[in-house]
PDB file of C-alpha atoms and ligand atoms in Angstrom:
ATOM      1  CA  MET A 405    -146.601   3.089 -32.127  1.00 62.00           C
ATOM      2  CA  ALA A 406    -143.040   1.709 -30.572  1.00 82.00           C
ATOM      3  CA  GLY A 407    -140.936   0.352 -33.452  1.00 95.00           C
ATOM      4  CA  ARG A 408    -138.848  -2.817 -33.524  1.00 97.00           C
ATOM      5  CA  LEU A 409    -135.785  -0.507 -34.148  1.00 98.00           C
ATOM      6  CA  ASP A 410    -136.456   2.511 -31.926  1.00 98.00           C
ATOM      7  CA  GLY A 411    -132.975   3.370 -30.087  1.00 97.00           C
ATOM      8  CA  ARG A 412    -131.015   1.510 -32.636  1.00 98.00           C
ATOM      9  CA  THR A 413    -128.525   3.036 -35.188  1.00 98.00           C
ATOM     10  CA  ALA A 414    -127.859   1.632 -38.530  1.00 98.00           C
ATOM     11  CA  VAL A 415    -124.963   2.242 -41.157  1.00 98.00           C
ATOM     12  CA  ILE A 416    -126.380   1.183 -44.841  1.00 98.00           C
ATOM     13  CA  THR A 417    -124.002   0.980 -47.438  1.00 98.00           C
ATOM     14  CA  GLY A 418    -124.656   2.099 -50.912  1.00 97.00           C
ATOM     15  CA  SER A 419    -128.200   3.307 -49.879  1.00 96.00           C
ATOM     16  CA  GLY A 420    -128.509   6.186 -52.361  1.00 93.00           C
ATOM     17  CA  SER A 421    -129.984   3.683 -54.565  1.00 92.00           C
ATOM     18  CA  GLY A 422    -131.682   0.305 -55.450  1.00 94.00           C
ATOM     19  CA  ILE A 423    -131.559  -2.434 -52.553  1.00 97.00           C
ATOM     20  CA  GLY A 424    -129.755  -0.207 -50.176  1.00 97.00           C
ATOM     21  CA  GLN A 425    -132.238   2.970 -50.453  1.00 96.00           C
ATOM     22  CA  ALA A 426    -135.227   0.521 -49.622  1.00 97.00           C
ATOM     23  CA  ILE A 427    -133.138  -0.880 -46.550  1.00 98.00           C
ATOM     24  CA  ALA A 428    -132.452   2.679 -45.296  1.00 98.00           C
ATOM     25  CA  GLU A 429    -136.247   3.539 -45.634  1.00 97.00           C
ATOM     26  CA  ARG A 430    -137.499   0.422 -44.138  1.00 98.00           C
ATOM     27  CA  LEU A 431    -135.083   0.608 -40.932  1.00 98.00           C
ATOM     28  CA  ALA A 432    -135.943   4.054 -40.336  1.00 98.00           C
ATOM     29  CA  SER A 433    -139.842   3.336 -40.484  1.00 97.00           C
ATOM     30  CA  GLU A 434    -139.158   0.751 -37.786  1.00 97.00           C
ATOM     31  CA  GLY A 435    -137.457   3.414 -35.768  1.00 97.00           C
ATOM     32  CA  ALA A 436    -133.622   2.912 -36.556  1.00 98.00           C
ATOM     33  CA  ASP A 437    -131.513   6.225 -37.002  1.00 98.00           C
ATOM     34  CA  CYS A 438    -129.815   5.537 -40.231  1.00 98.00           C
ATOM     35  CA  VAL A 439    -126.583   6.678 -41.764  1.00 98.00           C
ATOM     36  CA  ILE A 440    -127.188   6.853 -45.496  1.00 98.00           C
ATOM     37  CA  ASP A 441    -123.719   6.139 -47.123  1.00 98.00           C
ATOM     38  CA  TYR A 442    -123.239   6.839 -50.985  1.00 97.00           C
ATOM     39  CA  VAL A 443    -120.519   7.542 -53.554  1.00 96.00           C
ATOM     40  CA  ASP A 444    -122.004   8.847 -56.770  1.00 92.00           C
ATOM     41  CA  HIS A 445    -125.709   8.651 -56.363  1.00 90.00           C
ATOM     42  CA  VAL A 446    -126.036  12.137 -54.579  1.00 93.00           C
ATOM     43  CA  GLU A 447    -129.543  12.995 -55.989  1.00 95.00           C
ATOM     44  CA  GLU A 448    -131.004   9.731 -55.032  1.00 94.00           C
ATOM     45  CA  ALA A 449    -129.172   9.797 -51.618  1.00 96.00           C
ATOM     46  CA  ASP A 450    -130.790  13.195 -51.033  1.00 96.00           C
ATOM     47  CA  GLN A 451    -134.198  11.561 -51.936  1.00 95.00           C
ATOM     48  CA  THR A 452    -133.567   8.861 -49.343  1.00 95.00           C
ATOM     49  CA  LEU A 453    -132.910  11.097 -46.839  1.00 97.00           C
ATOM     50  CA  ASP A 454    -135.918  13.559 -47.580  1.00 97.00           C
ATOM     51  CA  LYS A 455    -138.319  10.412 -47.561  1.00 95.00           C
ATOM     52  CA  ILE A 456    -137.011   9.339 -44.156  1.00 96.00           C
ATOM     53  CA  LYS A 457    -137.426  12.645 -42.791  1.00 97.00           C
ATOM     54  CA  ALA A 458    -140.817  13.333 -44.223  1.00 96.00           C
ATOM     55  CA  ALA A 459    -141.954   9.922 -42.624  1.00 94.00           C
ATOM     56  CA  GLY A 460    -140.695  11.287 -39.213  1.00 95.00           C
ATOM     57  CA  GLY A 461    -137.384   9.318 -39.198  1.00 95.00           C
ATOM     58  CA  LYS A 462    -133.696  10.449 -38.537  1.00 96.00           C
ATOM     59  CA  ALA A 463    -130.970  10.171 -41.013  1.00 98.00           C
ATOM     60  CA  VAL A 464    -127.570  11.590 -41.890  1.00 98.00           C
ATOM     61  CA  LEU A 465    -126.025  11.458 -45.539  1.00 98.00           C
ATOM     62  CA  VAL A 466    -122.110  10.544 -45.297  1.00 98.00           C
ATOM     63  CA  GLN A 467    -120.086  10.030 -48.770  1.00 98.00           C
ATOM     64  CA  ALA A 468    -117.741   7.499 -48.257  1.00 98.00           C
ATOM     65  CA  ASP A 469    -116.311   4.786 -50.743  1.00 98.00           C
ATOM     66  CA  VAL A 470    -116.010   1.373 -48.953  1.00 98.00           C
ATOM     67  CA  SER A 471    -113.359   0.204 -51.149  1.00 98.00           C
ATOM     68  CA  VAL A 472    -110.866   2.582 -49.001  1.00 98.00           C
ATOM     69  CA  VAL A 473    -110.294   1.665 -45.453  1.00 98.00           C
ATOM     70  CA  ALA A 474    -110.023   5.261 -44.283  1.00 98.00           C
ATOM     71  CA  ASP A 475    -113.298   6.054 -45.706  1.00 98.00           C
ATOM     72  CA  CYS A 476    -114.667   2.758 -43.908  1.00 98.00           C
ATOM     73  CA  ASN A 477    -113.397   4.097 -40.717  1.00 98.00           C
ATOM     74  CA  ARG A 478    -114.817   7.601 -41.193  1.00 98.00           C
ATOM     75  CA  LEU A 479    -118.039   6.314 -41.762  1.00 98.00           C
ATOM     76  CA  ILE A 480    -118.240   4.274 -38.566  1.00 98.00           C
ATOM     77  CA  GLU A 481    -116.865   7.372 -36.662  1.00 98.00           C
ATOM     78  CA  ALA A 482    -119.645   9.625 -38.428  1.00 98.00           C
ATOM     79  CA  ALA A 483    -122.371   7.105 -36.917  1.00 98.00           C
ATOM     80  CA  TRP A 484    -120.959   7.340 -33.266  1.00 98.00           C
ATOM     81  CA  THR A 485    -120.419  11.344 -33.432  1.00 98.00           C
ATOM     82  CA  GLU A 486    -123.453  12.210 -35.167  1.00 98.00           C
ATOM     83  CA  LEU A 487    -126.102   9.880 -34.065  1.00 97.00           C
ATOM     84  CA  GLY A 488    -124.365   8.380 -30.785  1.00 97.00           C
ATOM     85  CA  SER A 489    -123.752   4.851 -31.578  1.00 97.00           C
ATOM     86  CA  CYS A 490    -123.998   2.234 -34.587  1.00 98.00           C
ATOM     87  CA  ASP A 491    -125.491  -1.160 -33.802  1.00 98.00           C
ATOM     88  CA  ILE A 492    -126.568  -2.335 -37.248  1.00 98.00           C
ATOM     89  CA  LEU A 493    -124.309  -2.708 -40.232  1.00 99.00           C
ATOM     90  CA  VAL A 494    -125.759  -3.582 -43.600  1.00 99.00           C
ATOM     91  CA  ASN A 495    -122.972  -4.119 -46.058  1.00 98.00           C
ATOM     92  CA  ASN A 496    -125.004  -3.690 -48.996  1.00 98.00           C
ATOM     93  CA  ALA A 497    -122.789  -1.793 -51.622  1.00 98.00           C
ATOM     94  CA  GLY A 498    -122.091  -3.900 -54.613  1.00 97.00           C
ATOM     95  CA  ILE A 499    -120.845  -3.528 -58.100  1.00 96.00           C
ATOM     96  CA  GLU A 500    -120.826  -6.160 -60.865  1.00 96.00           C
ATOM     97  CA  LYS A 501    -118.661  -6.243 -64.420  1.00 97.00           C
ATOM     98  CA  SER A 502    -119.341  -8.776 -67.036  1.00 97.00           C
ATOM     99  CA  ALA A 503    -116.232 -10.228 -69.018  1.00 98.00           C
ATOM    100  CA  ASN A 504    -114.944 -13.388 -70.049  1.00 98.00           C
ATOM    101  CA  PHE A 505    -112.562 -14.815 -67.525  1.00 98.00           C
ATOM    102  CA  THR A 506    -109.605 -14.588 -70.006  1.00 98.00           C
ATOM    103  CA  ASP A 507    -110.301 -10.808 -70.695  1.00 98.00           C
ATOM    104  CA  VAL A 508    -110.525  -9.755 -66.920  1.00 98.00           C
ATOM    105  CA  THR A 509    -108.427  -6.768 -66.194  1.00 98.00           C
ATOM    106  CA  GLU A 510    -106.507  -5.810 -63.042  1.00 98.00           C
ATOM    107  CA  ALA A 511    -108.496  -2.965 -62.638  1.00 98.00           C
ATOM    108  CA  GLU A 512    -111.865  -4.709 -63.109  1.00 98.00           C
ATOM    109  CA  TYR A 513    -110.692  -7.402 -60.432  1.00 98.00           C
ATOM    110  CA  ASP A 514    -109.648  -4.533 -57.974  1.00 98.00           C
ATOM    111  CA  ALA A 515    -112.800  -2.528 -58.572  1.00 98.00           C
ATOM    112  CA  VAL A 516    -115.326  -5.543 -57.831  1.00 98.00           C
ATOM    113  CA  LEU A 517    -113.497  -7.102 -55.063  1.00 98.00           C
ATOM    114  CA  GLY A 518    -112.653  -3.728 -53.530  1.00 98.00           C
ATOM    115  CA  VAL A 519    -116.219  -2.755 -52.965  1.00 98.00           C
ATOM    116  CA  ASN A 520    -117.857  -6.056 -52.541  1.00 98.00           C
ATOM    117  CA  LEU A 521    -115.290  -7.837 -50.172  1.00 98.00           C
ATOM    118  CA  LYS A 522    -112.733  -5.576 -49.130  1.00 98.00           C
ATOM    119  CA  GLY A 523    -115.460  -3.053 -48.182  1.00 98.00           C
ATOM    120  CA  ALA A 524    -117.534  -5.465 -46.191  1.00 98.00           C
ATOM    121  CA  PHE A 525    -114.299  -6.677 -44.678  1.00 99.00           C
ATOM    122  CA  PHE A 526    -112.760  -3.603 -43.228  1.00 98.00           C
ATOM    123  CA  LEU A 527    -116.033  -1.839 -42.489  1.00 98.00           C
ATOM    124  CA  SER A 528    -117.177  -4.631 -40.303  1.00 99.00           C
ATOM    125  CA  GLN A 529    -113.797  -4.492 -38.604  1.00 98.00           C
ATOM    126  CA  ALA A 530    -114.143  -0.984 -37.829  1.00 98.00           C
ATOM    127  CA  PHE A 531    -117.746  -1.495 -36.778  1.00 98.00           C
ATOM    128  CA  VAL A 532    -116.876  -4.482 -34.515  1.00 98.00           C
ATOM    129  CA  ARG A 533    -113.763  -2.553 -33.008  1.00 98.00           C
ATOM    130  CA  LYS A 534    -116.136   0.103 -31.617  1.00 98.00           C
ATOM    131  CA  LEU A 535    -118.753  -2.138 -30.283  1.00 98.00           C
ATOM    132  CA  ILE A 536    -116.171  -4.332 -28.528  1.00 98.00           C
ATOM    133  CA  ALA A 537    -114.739  -1.279 -26.940  1.00 98.00           C
ATOM    134  CA  ALA A 538    -118.106   0.080 -26.076  1.00 98.00           C
ATOM    135  CA  LYS A 539    -119.175  -3.309 -24.548  1.00 98.00           C
ATOM    136  CA  LYS A 540    -122.160  -3.502 -26.784  1.00 98.00           C
ATOM    137  CA  PRO A 541    -123.846  -6.293 -29.142  1.00 98.00           C
ATOM    138  CA  GLY A 542    -124.429  -5.674 -32.853  1.00 98.00           C
ATOM    139  CA  ARG A 543    -125.638  -7.016 -36.063  1.00 98.00           C
ATOM    140  CA  ILE A 544    -123.789  -7.407 -39.288  1.00 99.00           C
ATOM    141  CA  ILE A 545    -126.007  -8.088 -42.438  1.00 99.00           C
ATOM    142  CA  ASN A 546    -124.462  -8.621 -45.665  1.00 99.00           C
ATOM    143  CA  ILE A 547    -126.366  -8.304 -48.887  1.00 98.00           C
ATOM    144  CA  SER A 548    -124.466 -10.859 -50.961  1.00 98.00           C
ATOM    145  CA  SER A 549    -126.407 -12.767 -53.902  1.00 98.00           C
ATOM    146  CA  VAL A 550    -127.443 -15.876 -55.052  1.00 98.00           C
ATOM    147  CA  HIS A 551    -124.084 -16.070 -56.535  1.00 98.00           C
ATOM    148  CA  GLU A 552    -122.566 -16.669 -53.397  1.00 98.00           C
ATOM    149  CA  ASP A 553    -123.245 -20.189 -54.132  1.00 97.00           C
ATOM    150  CA  MET A 554    -124.670 -20.398 -57.833  1.00 96.00           C
ATOM    151  CA  VAL A 555    -122.471 -19.964 -60.851  1.00 96.00           C
ATOM    152  CA  PHE A 556    -122.795 -16.890 -62.936  1.00 96.00           C
ATOM    153  CA  PRO A 557    -120.661 -17.324 -66.043  1.00 97.00           C
ATOM    154  CA  HIS A 558    -118.817 -14.342 -67.306  1.00 98.00           C
ATOM    155  CA  PHE A 559    -119.028 -12.657 -63.890  1.00 98.00           C
ATOM    156  CA  SER A 560    -116.043 -14.377 -62.201  1.00 98.00           C
ATOM    157  CA  THR A 561    -115.023 -11.445 -60.116  1.00 98.00           C
ATOM    158  CA  TYR A 562    -118.455 -10.886 -58.776  1.00 98.00           C
ATOM    159  CA  CYS A 563    -118.615 -14.738 -57.937  1.00 98.00           C
ATOM    160  CA  ALA A 564    -115.700 -14.547 -56.360  1.00 98.00           C
ATOM    161  CA  SER A 565    -116.482 -11.729 -54.138  1.00 98.00           C
ATOM    162  CA  LYS A 566    -119.787 -13.013 -53.197  1.00 98.00           C
ATOM    163  CA  GLY A 567    -118.295 -16.367 -52.663  1.00 98.00           C
ATOM    164  CA  ALA A 568    -115.896 -15.084 -50.310  1.00 98.00           C
ATOM    165  CA  MET A 569    -118.438 -12.944 -48.435  1.00 98.00           C
ATOM    166  CA  ARG A 570    -120.586 -16.323 -47.533  1.00 98.00           C
ATOM    167  CA  MET A 571    -117.392 -17.588 -45.705  1.00 98.00           C
ATOM    168  CA  LEU A 572    -116.465 -14.134 -44.137  1.00 98.00           C
ATOM    169  CA  MET A 573    -119.985 -14.299 -42.624  1.00 99.00           C
ATOM    170  CA  ARG A 574    -119.505 -17.816 -41.336  1.00 98.00           C
ATOM    171  CA  ASP A 575    -116.121 -17.138 -39.918  1.00 98.00           C
ATOM    172  CA  LEU A 576    -117.135 -13.796 -38.251  1.00 99.00           C
ATOM    173  CA  ALA A 577    -120.513 -15.290 -36.989  1.00 99.00           C
ATOM    174  CA  VAL A 578    -118.230 -17.590 -34.770  1.00 98.00           C
ATOM    175  CA  GLU A 579    -115.776 -15.205 -34.204  1.00 98.00           C
ATOM    176  CA  LEU A 580    -117.888 -12.471 -32.881  1.00 98.00           C
ATOM    177  CA  GLY A 581    -120.706 -14.667 -31.407  1.00 98.00           C
ATOM    178  CA  PRO A 582    -119.433 -14.489 -27.746  1.00 98.00           C
ATOM    179  CA  ALA A 583    -119.245 -10.504 -28.179  1.00 98.00           C
ATOM    180  CA  GLY A 584    -122.956 -10.542 -28.848  1.00 98.00           C
ATOM    181  CA  ILE A 585    -122.498  -9.584 -32.378  1.00 98.00           C
ATOM    182  CA  THR A 586    -124.769 -11.539 -35.138  1.00 99.00           C
ATOM    183  CA  VAL A 587    -123.523 -11.970 -38.842  1.00 99.00           C
ATOM    184  CA  ASN A 588    -125.834 -13.227 -41.555  1.00 99.00           C
ATOM    185  CA  ASN A 589    -126.010 -12.834 -45.431  1.00 99.00           C
ATOM    186  CA  ILE A 590    -129.049 -12.168 -47.473  1.00 98.00           C
ATOM    187  CA  ALA A 591    -128.577 -13.301 -50.924  1.00 98.00           C
ATOM    188  CA  PRO A 592    -131.003 -11.784 -53.390  1.00 98.00           C
ATOM    189  CA  GLY A 593    -131.639 -13.144 -56.660  1.00 97.00           C
ATOM    190  CA  ALA A 594    -132.863 -10.837 -59.703  1.00 96.00           C
ATOM    191  CA  ILE A 595    -134.256  -7.921 -58.139  1.00 97.00           C
ATOM    192  CA  ASN A 596    -135.897  -4.630 -60.047  1.00 95.00           C
ATOM    193  CA  THR A 597    -133.019  -2.369 -59.231  1.00 94.00           C
ATOM    194  CA  PRO A 598    -130.386  -0.113 -61.395  1.00 87.00           C
ATOM    195  CA  ILE A 599    -127.787  -3.035 -61.277  1.00 85.00           C
ATOM    196  CA  ASN A 600    -130.119  -4.874 -63.511  1.00 87.00           C
ATOM    197  CA  LYS A 601    -130.787  -1.953 -66.302  1.00 88.00           C
ATOM    198  CA  SER A 602    -129.205  -3.858 -69.303  1.00 88.00           C
ATOM    199  CA  LEU A 603    -131.132  -7.146 -68.120  1.00 90.00           C
ATOM    200  CA  LEU A 604    -134.312  -5.334 -67.636  1.00 91.00           C
ATOM    201  CA  ALA A 605    -133.590  -3.828 -71.137  1.00 93.00           C
ATOM    202  CA  ASP A 606    -133.014  -7.108 -72.852  1.00 95.00           C
ATOM    203  CA  LYS A 607    -136.358  -8.995 -73.268  1.00 94.00           C
ATOM    204  CA  PRO A 608    -135.077 -12.308 -74.581  1.00 95.00           C
ATOM    205  CA  LYS A 609    -132.749 -12.339 -71.773  1.00 93.00           C
ATOM    206  CA  LEU A 610    -135.181 -11.224 -69.062  1.00 94.00           C
ATOM    207  CA  ASN A 611    -137.689 -13.656 -70.362  1.00 95.00           C
ATOM    208  CA  ALA A 612    -135.213 -16.639 -70.317  1.00 93.00           C
ATOM    209  CA  LEU A 613    -134.319 -15.683 -66.584  1.00 93.00           C
ATOM    210  CA  LEU A 614    -138.065 -15.400 -65.767  1.00 95.00           C
ATOM    211  CA  THR A 615    -138.856 -19.009 -66.722  1.00 95.00           C
ATOM    212  CA  ASN A 616    -136.101 -20.047 -64.030  1.00 94.00           C
ATOM    213  CA  ILE A 617    -137.585 -18.247 -61.346  1.00 97.00           C
ATOM    214  CA  PRO A 618    -140.372 -20.300 -59.965  1.00 96.00           C
ATOM    215  CA  LEU A 619    -142.514 -17.286 -58.404  1.00 97.00           C
ATOM    216  CA  GLY A 620    -142.203 -15.965 -62.067  1.00 96.00           C
ATOM    217  CA  ARG A 621    -141.361 -12.540 -61.493  1.00 97.00           C
ATOM    218  CA  LEU A 622    -138.416 -10.274 -60.334  1.00 96.00           C
ATOM    219  CA  GLY A 623    -138.225  -9.260 -56.556  1.00 97.00           C
ATOM    220  CA  GLU A 624    -138.608  -5.770 -55.353  1.00 97.00           C
ATOM    221  CA  PRO A 625    -136.228  -4.186 -53.288  1.00 98.00           C
ATOM    222  CA  GLY A 626    -138.890  -3.714 -50.400  1.00 98.00           C
ATOM    223  CA  GLU A 627    -138.968  -7.546 -50.421  1.00 98.00           C
ATOM    224  CA  VAL A 628    -135.354  -7.569 -49.327  1.00 98.00           C
ATOM    225  CA  ALA A 629    -135.511  -4.816 -46.967  1.00 98.00           C
ATOM    226  CA  GLY A 630    -138.305  -6.669 -45.002  1.00 98.00           C
ATOM    227  CA  VAL A 631    -135.805  -9.424 -44.138  1.00 98.00           C
ATOM    228  CA  VAL A 632    -133.203  -7.057 -43.429  1.00 98.00           C
ATOM    229  CA  ALA A 633    -135.480  -5.466 -40.938  1.00 98.00           C
ATOM    230  CA  PHE A 634    -136.104  -8.758 -39.105  1.00 98.00           C
ATOM    231  CA  LEU A 635    -132.516  -9.840 -38.827  1.00 98.00           C
ATOM    232  CA  ALA A 636    -131.724  -6.202 -37.432  1.00 98.00           C
ATOM    233  CA  SER A 637    -134.783  -6.582 -35.161  1.00 98.00           C
ATOM    234  CA  ASP A 638    -135.213  -8.662 -31.482  1.00 98.00           C
ATOM    235  CA  ASP A 639    -137.160 -10.840 -33.803  1.00 98.00           C
ATOM    236  CA  GLY A 640    -133.846 -12.157 -35.279  1.00 98.00           C
ATOM    237  CA  ALA A 641    -131.731 -12.358 -32.032  1.00 98.00           C
ATOM    238  CA  TYR A 642    -130.952 -16.140 -32.575  1.00 98.00           C
ATOM    239  CA  VAL A 643    -130.090 -16.042 -35.767  1.00 98.00           C
ATOM    240  CA  THR A 644    -126.309 -16.081 -36.960  1.00 99.00           C
ATOM    241  CA  GLY A 645    -124.128 -17.426 -39.321  1.00 99.00           C
ATOM    242  CA  SER A 646    -127.110 -18.089 -41.908  1.00 98.00           C
ATOM    243  CA  THR A 647    -127.825 -17.021 -45.659  1.00 98.00           C
ATOM    244  CA  TYR A 648    -131.132 -16.176 -46.489  1.00 98.00           C
ATOM    245  CA  PHE A 649    -132.080 -16.530 -50.184  1.00 98.00           C
ATOM    246  CA  ILE A 650    -134.822 -14.037 -51.601  1.00 98.00           C
ATOM    247  CA  ASP A 651    -135.018 -15.152 -55.256  1.00 98.00           C
ATOM    248  CA  GLY A 652    -138.135 -16.431 -55.705  1.00 98.00           C
ATOM    249  CA  GLY A 653    -137.057 -19.942 -55.744  1.00 98.00           C
ATOM    250  CA  LEU A 654    -134.300 -19.392 -58.444  1.00 97.00           C
ATOM    251  CA  ILE A 655    -131.326 -20.989 -56.611  1.00 96.00           C
ATOM    252  CA  ARG A 656    -133.458 -24.035 -56.075  1.00 94.00           C
ATOM    253  CA  ASN A 657    -134.911 -24.384 -59.714  1.00 92.00           C
ATOM    254  CA  TYR A 658    -132.594 -26.911 -61.512  1.00 78.00           C
ATOM    255  CA  HIS A 659    -134.748 -29.907 -62.578  1.00 75.00           C
ATOM    256  CA  GLU A 660    -135.131 -32.399 -65.604  1.00 76.00           C
ATOM    257  CA  GLN A 661    -137.486 -31.531 -67.850  1.00 64.00           C
TER     258      GLN A 661
HETATM  259  C1  BGC B1351    -127.131  -9.787 -59.814  1.00 80.58           C
HETATM  260  C2  BGC B1351    -127.845  -9.678 -61.141  1.00 80.58           C
HETATM  261  C3  BGC B1351    -128.345 -11.214 -61.660  1.00 80.58           C
HETATM  262  C4  BGC B1351    -128.991 -11.827 -60.407  1.00 80.58           C
HETATM  263  C5  BGC B1351    -129.572 -13.285 -60.722  1.00 80.58           C
HETATM  264  C6  BGC B1351    -127.654 -10.713 -58.864  1.00 80.58           C
HETATM  265  O1  BGC B1351    -126.749 -10.756 -58.008  1.00 80.58           O
HETATM  266  O2  BGC B1351    -126.728  -8.544 -59.486  1.00 80.58           O
HETATM  267  O3  BGC B1351    -127.200  -9.116 -62.172  1.00 80.58           O
HETATM  268  O4  BGC B1351    -129.337 -10.993 -62.530  1.00 80.58           O
HETATM  269  O5  BGC B1351    -127.945 -11.899 -59.327  1.00 80.58           O
HETATM  270  O6  BGC B1351    -128.588 -14.204 -61.525  1.00 80.58           O
END
């Protein structure tokens, strides 16, 4: 059966684990050739590759740290040389660090902003330069967070990175529209992944969060991946400059008791 993404090539950052892994598997299952980018999750990245191959898909592994601009350039080059093109970029790699605002160190700030914002910025730049030179259209899909819009006390670095990612998306949607490149954000809420390890282990905290989620449960990585596939496909051709919240209603749930 023809897939919605047949003939497309996608780079998915941080696809050795969590949401990124689910996205790579989903895009490959819809026909895209995928570059699986990872930094530390070597075994999981290998598993992602094996699963894609077992399902009849095509993928390659590239170890690249998106907070380093030279790595961003190398990652996009790898897609073009090894898979022949790069039409879809999913800026998924992300980290978070909890700290009181008064205690945040320069190293923590640089680490979080480096991966979440600088990485998405310069990888998008490398991606777009190649597309414009090749006169090809493309899709940029950023995995931001409900915290591009919603406060998260004690996570000021994370909120700063995701809020900036929201404006970067809006700005690029306008600047790159004439080149046929769409830019959108997906803003997950609480998803069942390794980034939430400490939350999942803390029952009182988890239960308090669940009471704030109208759908009453955490989301699954595959539920985020489905919306990425939509945005990457022809079905999402006229969507640009938007954020899709995938959060079970969390962000809309403030109400008087
Ligand atoms: C964060 C999680 C948090 C969730 C909902 C996500 O962006 O990574 O740590 O639980 O938002 O607040």
